[in-house]
Short mmCIF file of C-alpha atoms in Angstrom, two decimals:
data_model
loop_
_atom_site.label_atom_id
_atom_site.label_comp_id
_atom_site.label_asym_id
_atom_site.label_seq_id
_atom_site.Cartn_x
_atom_site.Cartn_y
_atom_site.Cartn_z
CA MET A 1 11.80 25.21 39.53
CA ALA A 2 9.86 21.94 40.11
CA PRO A 3 6.19 21.53 39.12
CA THR A 4 3.93 23.30 41.56
CA PRO A 5 1.07 21.59 43.24
CA GLU A 6 -1.54 23.91 41.86
CA ARG A 7 -3.20 20.94 39.89
CA PRO A 8 -3.10 17.35 40.50
CA LEU A 9 -0.44 15.24 38.67
CA SER A 10 -2.73 12.36 37.94
CA ALA A 11 -3.53 12.99 34.29
CA PRO A 12 -3.48 15.66 31.63
CA ALA A 13 -6.62 17.71 31.12
CA ASP A 14 -7.23 16.05 27.64
CA ASP A 15 -6.80 12.69 25.81
CA SER A 16 -3.69 13.76 23.93
CA LEU A 17 -1.51 11.08 25.47
CA ARG A 18 -3.68 8.10 24.13
CA GLN A 19 -1.75 7.77 21.01
CA PRO A 20 -0.54 4.74 19.15
CA PHE A 21 3.07 5.89 19.79
CA ARG A 22 5.02 6.93 23.03
CA PRO A 23 5.86 10.48 23.09
CA HIS A 24 9.46 11.35 23.48
CA ALA A 25 11.22 14.46 24.88
CA VAL A 26 14.61 15.91 25.34
CA PHE A 27 14.51 18.05 28.44
CA ILE A 28 17.51 20.56 29.01
CA ASP A 29 18.03 22.53 32.15
CA ASP A 30 21.11 23.31 34.25
CA ASP A 31 18.98 23.19 37.48
CA GLU A 32 19.60 19.59 38.68
CA GLU A 33 16.49 19.46 41.02
CA LEU A 34 14.01 20.81 38.38
CA ARG A 35 15.51 18.58 35.66
CA ARG A 36 15.17 15.44 37.93
CA ALA A 37 11.51 16.37 39.08
CA ASN A 38 10.35 17.04 35.60
CA ALA A 39 11.94 13.93 34.23
CA GLN A 40 10.31 11.77 36.88
CA THR A 41 6.77 13.31 36.33
CA LEU A 42 6.99 12.80 32.50
CA LYS A 43 8.08 9.25 32.89
CA LEU A 44 5.07 8.66 35.22
CA HIS A 45 2.79 9.83 32.43
CA GLY A 46 4.23 7.63 29.68
CA ILE A 47 6.63 10.04 28.10
CA SER A 48 10.13 8.87 27.48
CA VAL A 49 12.78 11.42 28.70
CA ASP A 50 16.39 12.08 27.84
CA ALA A 51 17.47 14.69 30.41
CA HIS A 52 20.47 16.98 29.92
CA ALA A 53 22.24 19.59 32.04
CA SER A 54 23.39 21.53 29.02
CA ALA A 55 22.21 22.34 25.44
CA ARG A 56 25.61 21.24 23.97
CA SER A 57 25.23 17.79 25.35
CA ALA A 58 21.77 17.38 23.80
CA LEU A 59 22.71 18.52 20.39
CA PRO A 60 24.09 15.09 18.98
CA ALA A 61 20.64 13.57 19.41
CA LEU A 62 18.77 16.39 17.57
CA THR A 63 18.99 15.06 13.98
CA ARG A 64 16.53 15.44 11.15
CA GLU A 65 15.40 11.80 12.13
CA PHE A 66 14.81 12.90 15.76
CA ASP A 67 11.14 11.76 16.47
CA GLY A 68 10.45 13.76 19.63
CA VAL A 69 10.16 17.30 21.28
CA VAL A 70 12.87 19.57 22.77
CA VAL A 71 11.97 21.21 26.04
CA SER A 72 14.67 23.81 27.17
CA ASP A 73 15.17 26.53 29.67
CA ILE A 74 16.22 29.72 28.01
CA ARG A 75 18.86 30.93 30.51
CA MET A 76 21.76 28.47 30.58
CA PRO A 77 25.60 28.75 30.72
CA ASP A 78 27.86 27.97 27.66
CA MET A 79 25.00 27.67 25.13
CA ASP A 80 21.59 29.34 26.09
CA GLY A 81 18.15 28.23 24.90
CA LEU A 82 18.17 30.86 21.97
CA GLN A 83 21.51 29.60 20.65
CA LEU A 84 20.18 26.09 20.87
CA PHE A 85 16.95 27.12 19.03
CA ARG A 86 18.92 28.55 16.17
CA ARG A 87 20.98 25.33 15.91
CA VAL A 88 17.78 23.24 16.00
CA ARG A 89 16.28 25.43 13.20
CA ASP A 90 19.38 24.81 11.19
CA ILE A 91 19.04 20.90 11.61
CA ASP A 92 15.27 20.72 11.16
CA PRO A 93 12.78 23.66 11.46
CA ASP A 94 10.05 21.09 12.13
CA ILE A 95 11.59 19.84 15.50
CA PRO A 96 9.11 21.20 18.02
CA VAL A 97 10.90 23.39 20.68
CA ILE A 98 9.09 24.28 24.01
CA PHE A 99 10.77 26.98 26.13
CA ILE A 100 10.74 27.17 29.95
CA THR A 101 10.93 30.84 30.88
CA GLY A 102 11.23 33.21 33.71
CA HIS A 103 8.98 36.29 33.75
CA GLY A 104 11.74 38.29 32.45
CA ASP A 105 12.14 36.13 29.35
CA ILE A 106 8.52 35.98 28.28
CA ALA A 107 8.93 38.69 25.57
CA THR A 108 11.95 36.70 24.19
CA ALA A 109 9.90 33.43 24.20
CA VAL A 110 6.98 35.11 22.39
CA GLN A 111 9.41 36.26 19.65
CA CYS A 112 10.72 32.85 19.43
CA MET A 113 7.18 31.47 18.74
CA ARG A 114 7.06 34.06 15.94
CA ASP A 115 10.32 32.47 14.55
CA GLY A 116 8.81 28.92 14.71
CA ALA A 117 9.14 27.74 18.38
CA TYR A 118 6.21 25.49 19.45
CA ASP A 119 5.22 26.89 22.80
CA PHE A 120 6.68 28.44 26.09
CA LEU A 121 5.77 27.76 29.65
CA ALA A 122 6.27 30.52 32.21
CA LYS A 123 7.57 29.51 35.61
CA PRO A 124 6.01 28.28 37.74
CA TYR A 125 3.86 25.95 35.55
CA ALA A 126 1.59 23.10 36.38
CA ALA A 127 2.76 19.56 35.63
CA ASP A 128 -0.22 18.80 33.32
CA ARG A 129 0.49 21.98 31.28
CA LEU A 130 3.87 20.59 30.51
CA ILE A 131 2.58 17.13 29.69
CA THR A 132 -0.28 18.44 27.47
CA ALA A 133 2.08 20.60 25.59
CA ILE A 134 4.71 17.86 24.92
CA ALA A 135 1.91 15.47 23.92
CA HIS A 136 0.61 17.89 21.32
CA ALA A 137 3.97 18.69 20.06
CA ALA A 138 4.90 15.07 19.83
CA GLU A 139 1.75 14.25 17.95
CA LYS A 140 2.74 17.05 15.49
CA ARG A 141 6.22 15.71 15.17
CA HIS A 142 5.03 12.17 14.58
CA LEU A 143 2.67 13.34 11.89
CA VAL A 144 5.51 15.38 10.23
CA GLN A 145 7.80 12.32 10.34
CA GLU A 146 5.11 10.06 8.97
CA ASN A 147 4.37 12.37 6.02
CA ARG A 148 8.12 12.70 5.23
CA ARG A 149 8.18 8.92 5.06
CA LEU A 150 5.38 8.86 2.75
CA ARG A 151 6.80 11.46 0.56
CA GLU A 152 10.22 9.67 0.43
CA ALA A 153 8.37 6.48 -0.38
CA ALA A 154 6.21 8.13 -3.05
CA PHE A 155 9.17 9.67 -4.93
CA ALA A 156 11.64 6.89 -4.38
CA VAL A 157 9.94 3.68 -5.09
CA GLU A 158 12.39 1.01 -5.97
CA ALA A 159 13.36 1.12 -9.63
CA ASP A 160 12.65 -2.37 -10.78
CA GLU A 161 12.15 -3.96 -14.12
CA VAL A 162 8.95 -5.54 -12.79
CA PRO A 163 6.81 -2.57 -11.84
CA PHE A 164 5.09 -4.11 -8.83
CA ILE A 165 4.99 -2.25 -5.55
CA GLY A 166 4.93 -4.72 -2.56
CA THR A 167 7.23 -6.67 -0.32
CA THR A 168 4.78 -9.39 0.87
CA PRO A 169 5.81 -12.92 -0.12
CA ALA A 170 2.90 -13.18 -2.49
CA MET A 171 4.09 -10.13 -4.43
CA GLN A 172 7.70 -11.36 -4.41
CA ARG A 173 6.69 -14.68 -5.79
CA ILE A 174 4.84 -12.91 -8.72
CA LYS A 175 7.86 -10.90 -9.47
CA GLN A 176 10.00 -14.06 -9.41
CA THR A 177 7.53 -15.95 -11.62
CA LEU A 178 7.33 -13.13 -14.17
CA ARG A 179 11.14 -12.98 -14.45
CA HIS A 180 11.19 -16.76 -14.69
CA ILE A 181 8.76 -17.17 -17.68
CA ALA A 182 9.33 -13.79 -19.42
CA ASP A 183 11.02 -15.29 -22.47
CA ALA A 184 9.27 -18.60 -22.45
CA ASP A 185 6.61 -18.62 -25.17
CA VAL A 186 3.95 -19.90 -22.77
CA ASP A 187 0.41 -18.61 -22.45
CA VAL A 188 -0.53 -17.12 -18.97
CA LEU A 189 -3.79 -16.97 -17.11
CA VAL A 190 -3.93 -14.10 -14.58
CA GLU A 191 -6.58 -14.32 -11.80
CA GLY A 192 -7.57 -11.45 -9.42
CA GLU A 193 -10.38 -9.43 -8.24
CA THR A 194 -11.34 -6.29 -9.86
CA GLY A 195 -8.76 -3.48 -9.54
CA THR A 196 -5.93 -5.84 -8.35
CA GLY A 197 -3.63 -4.99 -11.31
CA LYS A 198 -4.06 -7.84 -13.86
CA GLU A 199 -3.23 -5.56 -16.79
CA VAL A 200 -0.05 -4.44 -14.87
CA VAL A 201 1.03 -8.14 -14.78
CA ALA A 202 0.38 -8.42 -18.63
CA THR A 203 2.34 -5.17 -19.31
CA ALA A 204 5.20 -6.19 -17.11
CA LEU A 205 5.40 -9.65 -18.74
CA HIS A 206 5.59 -8.13 -22.16
CA ARG A 207 8.18 -5.62 -21.24
CA LEU A 208 10.33 -8.29 -19.71
CA SER A 209 10.09 -10.41 -22.79
CA ARG A 210 12.01 -10.51 -26.06
CA ARG A 211 8.67 -9.31 -27.56
CA ARG A 212 8.95 -5.87 -25.85
CA ASP A 213 9.56 -4.09 -29.17
CA ARG A 214 6.44 -5.51 -30.77
CA PRO A 215 2.89 -4.50 -29.95
CA LEU A 216 1.06 -5.35 -26.72
CA VAL A 217 -2.51 -5.58 -27.91
CA ALA A 218 -5.14 -5.30 -25.06
CA ILE A 219 -8.83 -6.37 -25.53
CA ASN A 220 -11.53 -6.00 -22.93
CA CYS A 221 -13.74 -8.99 -23.80
CA GLY A 222 -16.56 -7.70 -21.61
CA ALA A 223 -16.67 -4.21 -23.32
CA LEU A 224 -17.12 -5.49 -26.92
CA PRO A 225 -20.65 -6.22 -28.10
CA GLU A 226 -21.16 -9.83 -29.18
CA SER A 227 -22.05 -8.55 -32.70
CA VAL A 228 -18.54 -7.20 -33.31
CA ILE A 229 -16.20 -9.19 -31.11
CA GLU A 230 -15.64 -11.83 -33.78
CA SER A 231 -14.71 -9.35 -36.35
CA GLU A 232 -12.61 -7.34 -33.89
CA LEU A 233 -10.67 -10.36 -32.88
CA PHE A 234 -10.21 -12.29 -36.15
CA GLY A 235 -10.55 -9.52 -38.75
CA HIS A 236 -12.48 -9.84 -42.06
CA GLU A 237 -12.37 -9.43 -45.75
CA ALA A 238 -14.30 -6.77 -47.65
CA GLY A 239 -17.73 -8.08 -48.26
CA ALA A 240 -17.60 -10.70 -45.53
CA PHE A 241 -20.83 -9.43 -43.97
CA THR A 242 -23.18 -6.60 -44.42
CA GLY A 243 -21.30 -3.33 -43.66
CA ALA A 244 -17.88 -4.81 -44.18
CA GLN A 245 -16.87 -2.38 -46.88
CA LYS A 246 -13.15 -2.88 -46.59
CA LYS A 247 -10.56 -5.41 -45.32
CA ARG A 248 -9.67 -5.30 -41.63
CA ILE A 249 -6.77 -6.78 -39.83
CA GLY A 250 -8.02 -8.42 -36.52
CA ARG A 251 -6.60 -7.66 -33.14
CA ILE A 252 -5.13 -11.20 -32.78
CA GLU A 253 -3.24 -10.78 -36.04
CA HIS A 254 -2.15 -7.31 -35.19
CA ALA A 255 -0.57 -8.83 -32.00
CA SER A 256 1.52 -11.30 -34.07
CA GLY A 257 5.24 -10.94 -32.89
CA GLY A 258 4.02 -9.38 -29.61
CA THR A 259 1.53 -10.12 -26.87
CA LEU A 260 -2.23 -10.36 -26.99
CA PHE A 261 -3.87 -9.45 -23.69
CA LEU A 262 -7.48 -10.66 -23.27
CA ASP A 263 -9.07 -9.01 -20.23
CA GLU A 264 -12.33 -10.35 -18.63
CA ILE A 265 -12.09 -13.48 -20.89
CA GLU A 266 -14.89 -15.02 -18.84
CA SER A 267 -17.22 -12.59 -20.78
CA MET A 268 -16.28 -14.03 -24.10
CA PRO A 269 -19.15 -15.57 -25.96
CA LEU A 270 -19.01 -19.42 -26.29
CA ALA A 271 -19.07 -19.32 -30.02
CA VAL A 272 -16.05 -17.12 -30.07
CA GLN A 273 -14.34 -19.28 -27.40
CA VAL A 274 -14.35 -22.19 -29.87
CA LYS A 275 -12.44 -20.13 -32.48
CA LEU A 276 -10.06 -18.76 -29.98
CA LEU A 277 -9.19 -22.27 -28.92
CA ARG A 278 -8.43 -23.27 -32.44
CA VAL A 279 -6.18 -20.18 -32.81
CA LEU A 280 -4.20 -21.00 -29.57
CA GLU A 281 -3.70 -24.59 -30.60
CA SER A 282 -2.63 -23.96 -34.08
CA ARG A 283 -1.22 -20.52 -33.96
CA GLN A 284 -3.08 -19.83 -37.21
CA ILE A 285 -5.94 -17.50 -38.10
CA THR A 286 -8.39 -17.33 -40.82
CA PRO A 287 -10.16 -13.82 -41.19
CA LEU A 288 -13.98 -13.92 -41.68
CA GLY A 289 -14.72 -14.16 -45.39
CA SER A 290 -11.30 -15.59 -46.37
CA ASN A 291 -9.86 -18.82 -46.97
CA ASP A 292 -6.30 -17.78 -46.38
CA VAL A 293 -4.73 -19.30 -43.20
CA ARG A 294 -2.01 -17.01 -41.69
CA ASN A 295 0.52 -18.11 -39.21
CA LEU A 296 0.84 -16.31 -35.89
CA ASP A 297 3.74 -15.75 -33.50
CA LEU A 298 2.24 -14.40 -30.24
CA ARG A 299 1.87 -14.97 -26.56
CA VAL A 300 -1.55 -14.74 -25.01
CA VAL A 301 -2.18 -13.34 -21.57
CA ALA A 302 -5.61 -13.87 -20.46
CA ALA A 303 -7.16 -12.18 -17.29
CA THR A 304 -10.26 -13.11 -15.27
CA LYS A 305 -11.92 -12.14 -11.99
CA GLU A 306 -13.70 -15.49 -11.93
CA ASP A 307 -12.34 -19.01 -11.04
CA LEU A 308 -12.46 -20.47 -14.44
CA GLY A 309 -11.64 -23.92 -12.96
CA SER A 310 -14.84 -23.98 -10.91
CA PRO A 311 -17.61 -26.27 -11.99
CA ALA A 312 -20.09 -23.41 -11.48
CA ILE A 313 -18.57 -21.39 -14.50
CA ARG A 314 -18.79 -24.36 -16.83
CA ALA A 315 -22.12 -23.20 -18.33
CA LYS A 316 -20.36 -20.12 -19.76
CA PHE A 317 -16.68 -21.00 -20.16
CA ARG A 318 -15.27 -24.01 -22.03
CA GLU A 319 -13.32 -26.43 -20.02
CA ASP A 320 -11.01 -27.10 -22.81
CA LEU A 321 -10.12 -23.44 -23.34
CA PHE A 322 -9.45 -23.11 -19.59
CA TYR A 323 -6.92 -26.02 -19.68
CA ARG A 324 -5.30 -24.51 -22.87
CA LEU A 325 -4.94 -21.09 -21.17
CA ASN A 326 -4.01 -22.58 -17.79
CA VAL A 327 -0.38 -23.33 -18.65
CA VAL A 328 0.84 -20.83 -16.04
CA THR A 329 -1.56 -19.17 -13.62
CA ILE A 330 -0.68 -16.12 -11.68
CA ARG A 331 -3.02 -15.07 -8.92
CA ILE A 332 -2.88 -11.51 -7.75
CA PRO A 333 -4.10 -11.28 -4.12
CA PRO A 334 -6.49 -8.66 -3.05
CA LEU A 335 -5.20 -5.79 -0.78
CA ARG A 336 -6.99 -7.17 2.17
CA GLU A 337 -4.72 -10.19 1.93
CA ARG A 338 -1.48 -8.07 1.80
CA ARG A 339 -2.14 -5.15 4.20
CA GLU A 340 1.58 -4.67 4.72
CA ASP A 341 1.93 -3.47 1.19
CA ILE A 342 -0.81 -0.77 1.55
CA PRO A 343 1.27 2.12 2.98
CA LEU A 344 3.94 1.93 0.19
CA LEU A 345 1.19 1.68 -2.51
CA PHE A 346 -0.64 4.54 -0.95
CA ALA A 347 2.60 6.50 -0.88
CA HIS A 348 3.29 5.68 -4.61
CA TYR A 349 -0.07 6.93 -5.70
CA LEU A 350 0.12 9.99 -3.57
CA GLY A 351 3.31 10.83 -5.38
CA HIS A 352 1.78 9.93 -8.82
CA ALA A 353 -1.22 12.17 -8.05
CA SER A 354 1.01 14.96 -6.82
CA ARG A 355 2.98 14.96 -10.05
CA ARG A 356 -0.09 14.67 -12.23
CA PHE A 357 -2.09 17.44 -10.61
CA GLN A 358 0.99 19.54 -9.75
CA ARG A 359 -0.08 19.73 -6.12
CA ASP A 360 2.02 19.08 -2.94
CA ILE A 361 1.18 16.07 -0.93
CA PRO A 362 -0.89 17.37 2.01
CA GLU A 363 -0.43 16.63 5.76
CA MET A 364 -2.73 13.80 6.49
CA PRO A 365 -4.64 13.55 9.86
CA ALA A 366 -4.57 10.29 11.78
CA SER A 367 -8.21 9.62 10.61
CA ILE A 368 -7.14 9.35 6.98
CA LYS A 369 -4.18 6.99 7.69
CA GLN A 370 -6.30 4.91 9.94
CA HIS A 371 -8.98 4.59 7.09
CA VAL A 372 -6.15 3.55 4.73
CA MET A 373 -4.93 0.73 6.93
CA THR A 374 -8.41 -0.48 8.17
CA HIS A 375 -10.57 -0.25 5.10
CA ASP A 376 -10.99 -3.56 3.16
CA TRP A 377 -10.54 -1.85 -0.27
CA PRO A 378 -12.98 -3.94 -2.29
CA GLY A 379 -11.87 -2.08 -5.37
CA ASN A 380 -8.31 -3.01 -4.47
CA VAL A 381 -5.53 -1.07 -5.98
CA ARG A 382 -7.62 0.95 -8.36
CA GLU A 383 -9.75 2.14 -5.46
CA LEU A 384 -6.71 3.11 -3.50
CA ALA A 385 -5.24 5.02 -6.27
CA HIS A 386 -8.48 6.98 -6.67
CA PHE A 387 -8.60 7.63 -2.99
CA ALA A 388 -5.13 9.00 -3.11
CA GLU A 389 -5.93 11.29 -5.92
CA ARG A 390 -8.82 12.68 -3.92
CA VAL A 391 -6.59 13.31 -0.96
CA VAL A 392 -4.01 15.24 -3.12
CA LEU A 393 -6.92 17.31 -4.73
CA GLY A 394 -8.36 18.09 -1.17
CA VAL A 395 -11.84 16.94 -2.09
CA LEU A 396 -11.94 14.10 0.48
CA ASN A 397 -13.74 14.64 3.78
CA ALA A 398 -11.97 12.87 6.63
CA PRO A 399 -13.85 9.79 7.84
CA ALA A 400 -16.27 10.61 10.78
CA PRO A 401 -14.79 9.80 14.07
CA GLU A 402 -17.36 7.26 14.87
CA ALA A 403 -16.81 5.44 11.41
CA ALA A 404 -12.94 5.48 12.17
CA ALA A 405 -13.54 4.09 15.40
CA ALA A 406 -15.86 1.45 14.14
CA ALA A 407 -13.28 0.48 11.46
CA ALA A 408 -10.51 0.48 14.17
CA ALA A 409 -12.55 -1.77 16.39
CA PRO A 410 -13.76 -4.90 14.63
CA SER A 411 -16.01 -7.28 16.53
CA LEU A 412 -14.46 -10.14 18.35
CA PRO A 413 -15.62 -12.75 15.71
CA GLU A 414 -14.18 -10.55 12.97
CA ARG A 415 -10.79 -10.35 14.83
CA MET A 416 -10.79 -14.14 15.38
CA GLU A 417 -11.46 -14.75 11.66
CA ARG A 418 -8.58 -12.52 10.72
CA VAL A 419 -6.29 -14.16 13.12
CA GLU A 420 -7.30 -17.73 11.93
CA ALA A 421 -6.80 -16.78 8.32
CA GLN A 422 -3.42 -15.31 9.07
CA HIS A 423 -2.31 -18.39 10.86
CA ILE A 424 -3.39 -20.64 7.96
CA ARG A 425 -1.46 -18.40 5.40
CA GLU A 426 1.74 -18.46 7.72
CA ALA A 427 1.55 -22.21 7.91
CA HIS A 428 1.16 -22.48 4.13
CA GLU A 429 4.11 -20.18 3.77
CA ALA A 430 6.31 -21.98 6.17
CA HIS A 431 5.54 -25.40 4.42
CA GLN A 432 5.30 -24.16 0.92
CA GLY A 433 1.80 -25.39 0.54
CA ASP A 434 2.67 -29.00 1.73
CA ILE A 435 -0.80 -30.18 3.05
CA LYS A 436 0.53 -32.81 5.54
CA ALA A 437 2.99 -30.51 7.19
CA THR A 438 0.50 -27.62 7.19
CA LEU A 439 -2.17 -29.93 8.93
CA GLU A 440 0.27 -31.03 11.52
CA THR A 441 1.25 -27.35 12.35
CA LEU A 442 -2.43 -26.31 12.56
CA GLY A 443 -3.59 -29.45 14.43
CA ILE A 444 -7.00 -29.61 12.62
CA PRO A 445 -8.68 -32.31 10.69
CA ARG A 446 -8.28 -32.35 6.79
CA LYS A 447 -11.99 -31.58 6.14
CA THR A 448 -11.99 -28.68 8.61
CA PHE A 449 -8.79 -27.46 6.89
CA TYR A 450 -10.46 -27.30 3.42
CA ASP A 451 -13.55 -25.72 4.85
CA LYS A 452 -11.46 -22.98 6.37
CA LEU A 453 -9.48 -22.45 2.99
CA GLN A 454 -12.81 -21.92 1.23
CA ARG A 455 -14.22 -19.69 3.93
CA HIS A 456 -11.16 -17.31 4.01
CA GLY A 457 -10.60 -17.51 0.22
CA ILE A 458 -7.12 -18.85 0.55
CA ASP A 459 -5.60 -20.41 -2.60
CA ARG A 460 -3.05 -23.20 -1.73
CA GLN A 461 -1.62 -23.10 -5.29
CA GLN A 462 -0.08 -19.70 -4.66
CA TYR A 463 2.22 -21.15 -1.77
CA LEU A 464 3.54 -24.02 -3.96
CA PRO A 465 7.19 -23.70 -5.06
CA GLN A 466 7.55 -22.04 -8.55
#
């Protein structure tokens, strides 16, 4: 039976159709007039429709990947709605099925809902009742499919000898660089904001190298008090200073044969920087209180969240040490510069948290996914990982609707800034950092170009051919 004119066909009673995807329905009924009328109504309200005269002809489209809703009459020849429902349940029990029933079939439809059907509509039904039911069911199916994709990504992250998650050009270049320099005994400087994964780079470089069977010694220069950092790095002999009761092998010497990772190197005291420079140049070390010179075989990976090449940092970091470390520089972009990688990273950390806490990955409302994609993540990957842990533990309140709306709707100047920065990055990418070609593409003066690079925090070096 066609939709009755009980209520207007202008719009559904709620906002359920205002979704970032277009709802899709497979409509099955052997009544040609009803089928045509309903299909036309649904299409007018933004729902894509595949109409079928029989359940059997609709079955090939109903796979586990089907991203829509099934609407079916119960009484049909050949294969009725109940038989179809059982087949759909075997294919994927999460496919929403909405039954169209006559009054004599209401009890049957109610039983089907107990068995997992999504809803039923008794004839005659209002058009907006059908539209709303499909919209809600489609949103549920969309969330199910999105969460499945998250789970699959979380538990099937590409097995790679370089444990970096990301498909953006910047991350692919980092992977390529690490493979290229892995067995070259060259010191490496890793630049990146807090939480971007600088230690992951050092670990990957060590594991890819011939030094993988020797120690990877990590030191956080910012966490060591100035009074002990020299002894910690270079070691000492018994009696070298008050309290030095026995000989100690320094961390640098302990790393010989392997890799020395110096995190937050910008925090190293100037006096220690002088001694480190001498070690890097000579590959020899003399412990405190000793006259013995010991040869070293090591690679140094230094990490910093500062721009060590900036004149502003000269007062606290030696220029000669910077140039000694800066043989190969790897810059890790913050998450806000590689948003395309965020869903896969989030999925990975959801899976990691699920295994760690022995909890299933929960269903995530749209507000959480919107927050993941619109938040600027100042703490970068570390912040994202902790957020995923809170989601799995269920201790995270969904962002307030007004906050999510504000995040989803940046101001016009903010949008223009993002678009401008993206255009500049794309031009750099296309011309591999060639200034002249990039300027011609962008059509702006050189001075304006450099001002924009500084304002958007874009490093031209990362686009140069490796």
